[in-house]
Amino acid sequence: MYTSSNTDNMKKVSILIPMYNEQEVLPALFNRLSDLMDGNPSYMWEVVMVNDGSTDATAAKALQMHKRDSRFHFVDLSRNYGKEIAMMAGFDFVSGDCAVIMDADLQHPPEVIPSMIAQWENGYDDVYGRRITRGKEPWLRKRLSLLYYTLLQKTTKIPILENVGDFRLLDRSCIEALKKIRETHRYTKGLFCYIGFKKTDVPFEQADREAGQTKWNFLKLLGLAIEGITSYTTVPLRLATVAGFAVSICALMYLIYIFVKTLIVGENVAGFPTLMVTILFLGGLTLLTLGIMGEYIGRIFNETKQRPVYFVREVDGNRYCQKEKDESQKSDS
Ligand code: UDP
Ligand code: MG
C-alpha cells in the first residue's frame, strides 16, 4: 500500500483522517467517503485513518471499515499524541499523488474534495479550504480565536491565514516537504505556510460536528496557541528585552529625581508603598520574563532529545515493526 509507485496512469488521491474517540461518527464517515470515491472513478483512492490512541471503539470500528473496503487503511498509534502529530504520522503513510486532510467529525464535507482536486489539476500544490461559516461554536471561543490569529499574524513573519483550518489538499511535493520537518512541537497550520508552494483556496461551509464531542478544551487550545507563537516567532523574547529596557530607563530617571530631590529638600524616611509597588512590579516582570525564556528553553530541551515523534502499534490490523519503516525511509533518501 505505501509505495508511491502507482503503476498505471491513474492518479491516486489519499484522504488522511486523524481520529481520536470518534466511534459515533465512523459509520457516517464511511458512507460519505464511499459515495465520494465511488462517484469519482477516474482516480484511485485511499483513505488513511490514523487512530490517535482512542480509548473507545474507534480502533475496532476502523479495522472493520478496512475489512469491508480495502481502500480504507488504518494506522494505529501507540498512544494519544495529539492531532498535530497524528497528521504527521499520516504524512508518513499516505501513498497518493496528493493527500487531502480532513477531520473525522465531517465538519469538513467530503463533497468539497472534487473541487480541490480540480484546482490541483490546474497546477496548484496546496489547495486549502476557506471557511465561509464556522459551524456551531461558542461565541467566546470564536472571538478568542479571531483575536489570536490577528496577534499571530502581526508577530510572525509568515502569513498565517485566517479562517483556514487543516482541511486541505497537498500535492506529493508538499507532503515530502512536511515529512522533512520532524519537530516534536508542531503547529501544522504554520508549517503549511512555512513550506510555501503554490497555494489557492476553495470556499466551504463548515458543518456542525456530525456526532460525538469536540476534543479540544480551553487548556488544550491555550497550549496550541502558545505552541503557535513559540514555534514561529521570538517576538515574546524581544518584548521581554524591551520591557526590561523600558523599566530600567524609568528606574534611572526616578533615581535622578530622588537624588536631586534629596539634595534640594532633604529626605525623611517615607515612601513604603512606592517601594512595595516597585519591588512587586519588578518581581512580577522578572518572573514573567523568566517564564517566557523557560518556554523557549523547554522547547530546545525537547527537540535536542531527538526522540522519534510517534510510535505505531498496528497497520491494517497487523503488528507494526518500527524498524521496517525506518529502513525503508533510509533507502528512500
Ligand atoms: N483529534 C486527534 N487527536 C486529538 C484530538 C483530536 O486526532 O488528540 C482529531 C479528531 O478526531 C478530529 C480532529 O482531530 O478528527 C479535530 O478534532 P475536533 O473535531 O474535536 O476539533 P474541533 O473541530 O472542535 O476544533
Ligand atoms: Mg471538529
Coordinates of C-alpha atoms and ligand atoms in Angstrom, one line a residue:
M1 CA 0.0 0.0 0.0
Y2 CA 2.5 2.7 1.0
T3 CA 4.7 2.8 -2.1
S4 CA 4.5 5.7 -4.4
S5 CA 5.0 3.6 -7.5
N6 CA 1.5 4.0 -8.8
T7 CA 1.9 1.9 -11.9
D8 CA -0.9 2.9 -14.2
N9 CA -1.5 6.5 -15.3
M10 CA -4.4 7.0 -13.0
K11 CA -3.6 9.4 -10.2
K12 CA -4.0 8.4 -6.7
V13 CA -5.7 10.6 -4.1
S14 CA -5.2 9.8 -0.4
I15 CA -7.5 11.1 2.3
L16 CA -5.9 11.5 5.7
I17 CA -8.0 11.5 8.8
P18 CA -6.7 11.8 12.3
M19 CA -9.2 10.4 14.8
Y20 CA -9.5 10.4 18.5
N21 CA -12.5 8.8 20.1
E22 CA -14.7 9.2 17.1
Q23 CA -16.7 5.9 17.2
E24 CA -20.1 7.6 16.9
V25 CA -19.2 9.3 13.6
L26 CA -17.4 6.4 11.8
P27 CA -20.5 4.9 10.1
A28 CA -21.5 8.2 8.6
L29 CA -17.9 8.9 7.6
F30 CA -17.7 5.5 5.9
N31 CA -20.8 6.2 3.9
R32 CA -19.9 9.7 2.8
L33 CA -16.4 8.7 1.8
S34 CA -17.5 5.6 -0.1
D35 CA -20.0 7.7 -2.0
L36 CA -17.3 10.2 -2.9
M37 CA -14.9 7.5 -4.0
D38 CA -17.5 5.6 -6.0
G39 CA -18.6 8.8 -7.6
N40 CA -15.2 9.7 -8.9
P41 CA -13.8 6.5 -10.5
S42 CA -11.2 8.4 -12.6
Y43 CA -8.9 8.5 -9.6
M44 CA -7.5 5.8 -7.4
W45 CA -8.5 6.4 -3.8
E46 CA -7.1 5.5 -0.5
V47 CA -8.3 6.6 3.0
V48 CA -5.7 6.5 5.8
M49 CA -7.3 6.7 9.2
V50 CA -4.8 7.5 11.9
N51 CA -6.1 6.4 15.3
D52 CA -4.6 8.7 17.8
G53 CA -4.8 6.4 20.8
S54 CA -8.6 6.5 21.2
T55 CA -10.0 4.9 24.3
D56 CA -13.3 4.0 22.8
A57 CA -14.2 1.6 20.0
T58 CA -12.7 3.7 17.2
A59 CA -9.8 1.3 16.5
A60 CA -12.1 -1.8 16.2
K61 CA -14.5 0.1 14.0
A62 CA -11.8 1.5 11.8
L63 CA -10.5 -2.1 11.3
Q64 CA -14.0 -3.2 10.4
M65 CA -14.0 -0.5 7.8
H66 CA -10.7 -1.8 6.4
K67 CA -12.1 -5.3 6.2
R68 CA -15.3 -4.1 4.4
D69 CA -13.5 -1.9 1.9
S70 CA -9.7 -2.3 1.3
R71 CA -9.4 1.3 0.2
F72 CA -9.7 2.2 3.9
H73 CA -6.5 1.8 5.7
F74 CA -5.9 2.1 9.4
V75 CA -2.8 3.2 11.3
D76 CA -3.0 2.7 15.0
L77 CA -0.6 4.9 17.0
S78 CA 0.7 3.6 20.3
R79 CA -1.0 6.3 22.4
N80 CA -2.6 9.7 22.1
Y81 CA -0.1 12.2 20.7
G82 CA -2.5 15.0 19.7
K83 CA -3.9 15.9 16.3
E84 CA -0.7 17.6 15.0
I85 CA 1.4 14.5 15.4
A86 CA -1.3 12.2 14.2
M87 CA -1.3 14.2 11.0
M88 CA 2.4 13.9 10.7
A89 CA 2.1 10.1 11.1
G90 CA -0.4 10.2 8.3
F91 CA 2.0 12.0 6.0
D92 CA 4.5 9.2 6.5
F93 CA 1.9 6.6 5.5
V94 CA -0.1 8.1 2.6
S95 CA 0.9 6.9 -0.8
G96 CA -1.2 9.1 -3.1
D97 CA 0.0 11.7 -5.6
C98 CA -1.8 14.1 -3.3
A99 CA -3.4 13.9 0.1
V100 CA -6.5 15.6 1.5
I101 CA -6.5 16.1 5.2
M102 CA -9.9 16.2 6.9
D103 CA -11.5 15.9 10.3
A104 CA -13.3 12.7 11.2
D105 CA -16.3 14.5 12.5
L106 CA -17.4 15.5 9.0
Q107 CA -17.1 19.2 9.8
H108 CA -15.1 19.2 6.6
P109 CA -17.6 18.0 4.0
P110 CA -16.0 15.3 1.7
E111 CA -18.2 16.7 -1.1
V112 CA -15.8 19.6 -1.5
I113 CA -12.9 17.3 -2.3
P114 CA -13.6 17.1 -6.1
S115 CA -13.3 20.9 -6.4
M116 CA -10.0 20.8 -4.5
I117 CA -8.8 18.1 -6.9
A118 CA -9.8 20.3 -9.8
Q119 CA -7.6 23.1 -8.5
W120 CA -4.8 20.6 -8.0
E121 CA -5.2 19.6 -11.6
N122 CA -5.0 23.3 -12.5
G123 CA -1.4 23.2 -11.2
Y124 CA -1.8 24.3 -7.5
D125 CA 0.2 22.4 -4.9
D126 CA -1.7 23.3 -1.8
V127 CA -5.4 23.8 -2.0
Y128 CA -6.9 24.9 1.3
G129 CA -10.5 25.1 2.4
R130 CA -11.5 28.5 3.4
R131 CA -14.4 28.5 5.9
I132 CA -17.3 30.8 5.0
T133 CA -19.2 29.7 8.0
R134 CA -17.6 28.3 11.1
G135 CA -20.4 25.9 12.2
K136 CA -21.7 25.8 15.7
E137 CA -19.1 27.2 18.1
P138 CA -19.2 29.0 21.4
W139 CA -19.2 32.8 21.0
L140 CA -16.2 33.3 23.3
R141 CA -14.1 30.7 21.5
K142 CA -14.8 32.2 18.1
R143 CA -13.8 35.7 19.4
L144 CA -10.7 34.5 21.1
S145 CA -9.6 32.5 18.1
L146 CA -10.0 35.5 15.8
L147 CA -8.1 37.7 18.2
Y148 CA -5.3 35.1 18.4
Y149 CA -4.9 34.9 14.7
T150 CA -4.7 38.7 14.4
L151 CA -1.9 38.6 17.1
L152 CA -0.1 35.7 15.5
Q153 CA -0.3 37.4 12.1
K154 CA 1.2 40.5 13.5
T155 CA 4.1 38.8 15.3
T156 CA 5.2 36.2 12.8
K157 CA 6.8 36.9 9.5
I158 CA 4.9 34.0 8.0
P159 CA 1.4 35.0 7.0
I160 CA -1.0 32.6 8.8
L161 CA -4.3 32.5 7.0
E162 CA -7.5 33.4 8.8
N163 CA -10.5 31.1 8.6
V164 CA -8.4 28.4 7.2
G165 CA -8.1 25.2 9.2
D166 CA -6.5 21.9 8.4
F167 CA -8.9 20.9 5.6
R168 CA -6.7 21.0 2.6
L169 CA -5.3 19.1 -0.4
L170 CA -1.5 18.8 -0.6
D171 CA 0.5 17.7 -3.5
R172 CA 3.1 15.0 -3.1
S173 CA 5.8 17.6 -3.2
C174 CA 4.3 19.4 -0.2
I175 CA 3.9 16.1 1.7
E176 CA 7.6 15.3 1.2
A177 CA 8.5 18.8 2.4
L178 CA 6.4 18.4 5.5
K179 CA 7.9 15.0 6.2
K180 CA 11.3 16.6 6.4
I181 CA 10.1 18.8 9.2
R182 CA 10.2 16.5 12.2
E183 CA 10.0 18.8 15.2
T184 CA 8.1 17.5 18.2
H185 CA 6.4 20.7 19.0
R186 CA 4.3 21.1 15.9
Y187 CA 1.9 23.8 14.8
T188 CA 0.9 22.4 11.4
K189 CA -1.1 25.4 10.4
G190 CA 2.0 27.4 10.4
L191 CA 4.1 24.7 8.7
F192 CA 1.7 24.8 5.7
C193 CA 2.6 28.4 5.3
Y194 CA 6.2 27.9 6.1
I195 CA 6.8 25.4 3.3
G196 CA 5.5 27.7 0.7
F197 CA 4.4 26.2 -2.7
K198 CA 1.7 27.4 -5.0
K199 CA -1.5 27.9 -3.0
T200 CA -5.1 28.6 -3.7
D201 CA -8.3 28.3 -1.7
V202 CA -11.7 26.6 -2.1
P203 CA -14.5 28.0 -0.1
F204 CA -16.6 25.6 2.0
E205 CA -19.3 25.8 4.6
Q206 CA -18.1 24.2 7.8
A207 CA -20.8 21.8 9.0
D208 CA -21.6 21.1 12.7
R209 CA -19.9 18.1 14.2
E210 CA -21.8 15.1 13.0
A211 CA -21.7 13.1 16.2
G212 CA -19.6 12.8 19.4
Q213 CA -17.9 15.7 21.1
T214 CA -15.1 18.1 20.4
K215 CA -11.7 17.0 21.7
W216 CA -10.5 20.5 22.4
N217 CA -11.0 22.2 25.7
F218 CA -9.8 25.6 26.7
L219 CA -6.5 24.4 28.1
K220 CA -5.7 22.3 25.1
L221 CA -6.4 25.3 22.8
L222 CA -4.3 27.6 25.0
G223 CA -1.5 25.0 24.7
L224 CA -1.8 25.0 20.9
A225 CA -1.9 28.8 20.9
I226 CA 1.3 29.0 22.9
E227 CA 2.8 26.4 20.5
G228 CA 1.9 28.5 17.6
I229 CA 3.6 31.6 19.0
T230 CA 6.7 30.0 20.4
S231 CA 7.4 27.8 17.3
Y232 CA 7.1 30.7 14.8
T233 CA 8.4 33.7 16.5
T234 CA 10.8 35.0 19.1
V235 CA 8.9 38.3 19.5
P236 CA 8.0 37.4 23.1
L237 CA 11.7 37.3 23.9
R238 CA 12.1 40.7 22.2
L239 CA 9.2 42.1 24.2
A240 CA 10.8 40.9 27.4
T241 CA 14.0 42.7 26.4
V242 CA 12.1 45.9 25.5
A243 CA 10.1 45.8 28.8
G244 CA 13.3 45.3 30.7
F245 CA 14.9 48.2 28.9
A246 CA 11.9 50.5 29.5
V247 CA 11.7 49.7 33.2
S248 CA 15.5 50.3 33.6
I249 CA 15.1 53.8 31.9
C250 CA 12.2 54.7 34.2
A251 CA 14.2 53.5 37.2
L252 CA 17.1 55.6 36.2
M253 CA 15.0 58.7 35.8
Y254 CA 13.3 58.1 39.1
L255 CA 16.8 57.7 40.7
I256 CA 17.9 61.0 39.3
Y257 CA 14.7 62.6 40.5
I258 CA 15.1 61.2 44.1
F259 CA 18.8 62.2 44.1
V260 CA 18.0 65.8 43.1
K261 CA 15.0 65.9 45.5
T262 CA 17.1 64.7 48.4
L263 CA 19.8 67.3 47.7
I264 CA 17.2 70.1 47.5
V265 CA 14.6 69.3 50.1
G266 CA 16.3 66.6 52.1
E267 CA 14.7 63.2 52.7
N268 CA 12.6 61.9 55.5
V269 CA 12.1 58.1 55.5
A270 CA 8.8 57.5 53.8
G271 CA 7.6 56.0 50.6
F272 CA 7.0 52.5 51.8
P273 CA 4.0 52.0 49.4
T274 CA 6.1 53.2 46.4
L275 CA 8.9 50.8 47.5
M276 CA 6.5 47.9 47.7
V277 CA 4.9 48.6 44.4
T278 CA 8.2 48.9 42.7
I279 CA 9.5 45.7 44.2
L280 CA 6.4 43.7 43.3
F281 CA 6.2 45.2 39.8
L282 CA 9.8 44.3 39.1
G283 CA 9.5 40.9 40.7
G284 CA 6.5 40.1 38.5
L285 CA 8.2 41.3 35.4
T286 CA 11.3 39.2 36.2
L287 CA 9.2 36.1 36.7
L288 CA 7.3 36.8 33.5
T289 CA 10.5 37.2 31.6
L290 CA 11.9 34.0 33.1
G291 CA 8.7 32.2 32.2
I292 CA 8.9 33.3 28.6
M293 CA 12.5 32.2 28.4
G294 CA 11.6 29.0 30.0
E295 CA 9.0 28.3 27.3
Y296 CA 11.7 28.5 24.7
I297 CA 14.4 26.6 26.7
G298 CA 11.8 23.8 27.3
R299 CA 11.4 23.6 23.5
I300 CA 15.1 23.4 23.0
F301 CA 15.3 20.7 25.6
N302 CA 12.6 18.6 24.0
E303 CA 14.0 19.0 20.5
T304 CA 17.6 18.1 21.5
K305 CA 16.5 14.7 22.7
Q306 CA 15.7 13.9 19.1
R307 CA 13.2 11.2 20.0
P308 CA 11.0 9.7 17.3
V309 CA 7.9 11.8 17.3
Y310 CA 5.4 8.9 17.4
F311 CA 5.2 5.2 17.5
V312 CA 2.9 2.9 15.5
R313 CA 1.3 -0.1 17.0
E314 CA -0.6 -1.6 14.1
V315 CA -1.2 -1.0 10.5
D316 CA -4.4 -2.5 9.0
G317 CA -4.7 -4.8 12.0
N318 CA -1.1 -6.2 11.7
R319 CA 1.6 -5.6 14.3
Y320 CA 3.9 -3.0 13.0
C321 CA 7.7 -3.1 13.4
Q322 CA 9.2 0.4 13.5
K323 CA 12.4 -0.9 12.1
E324 CA 10.9 -1.8 8.7
K325 CA 9.7 1.8 8.3
D326 CA 13.0 3.3 9.4
E327 CA 14.9 1.2 6.9
S328 CA 12.6 1.9 4.0
Q329 CA 12.9 5.6 4.8
K330 CA 16.7 5.3 4.7
S331 CA 16.6 3.6 1.4
D332 CA 14.3 6.3 0.0
S333 CA 16.8 9.0 0.8
Ligands
UDP1 N1 -8.0 14.7 17.1 C1 -6.9 13.8 17.1 N2 -6.2 13.8 18.3 C2 -6.6 14.5 19.4 C3 -7.7 15.4 19.3 C4 -8.4 15.4 18.1 O1 -6.6 13.1 16.2 O2 -5.9 14.5 20.4 C5 -8.8 14.7 15.8 C6 -10.3 14.5 16.0 O3 -10.6 13.1 16.0 C7 -10.9 15.2 14.7 C8 -9.9 16.3 14.5 O4 -8.7 16.0 15.2 O5 -10.8 14.3 13.6 C9 -10.5 17.6 15.0 O6 -10.9 17.5 16.3 P1 -12.3 18.1 16.9 O7 -13.4 17.9 15.9 O8 -12.5 17.6 18.2 O9 -11.9 19.6 16.9 P2 -12.8 20.9 16.6 O10 -13.4 20.7 15.3 O11 -13.7 21.1 17.7 O12 -11.8 22.0 16.5
MG2 MG -14.5 19.1 14.7

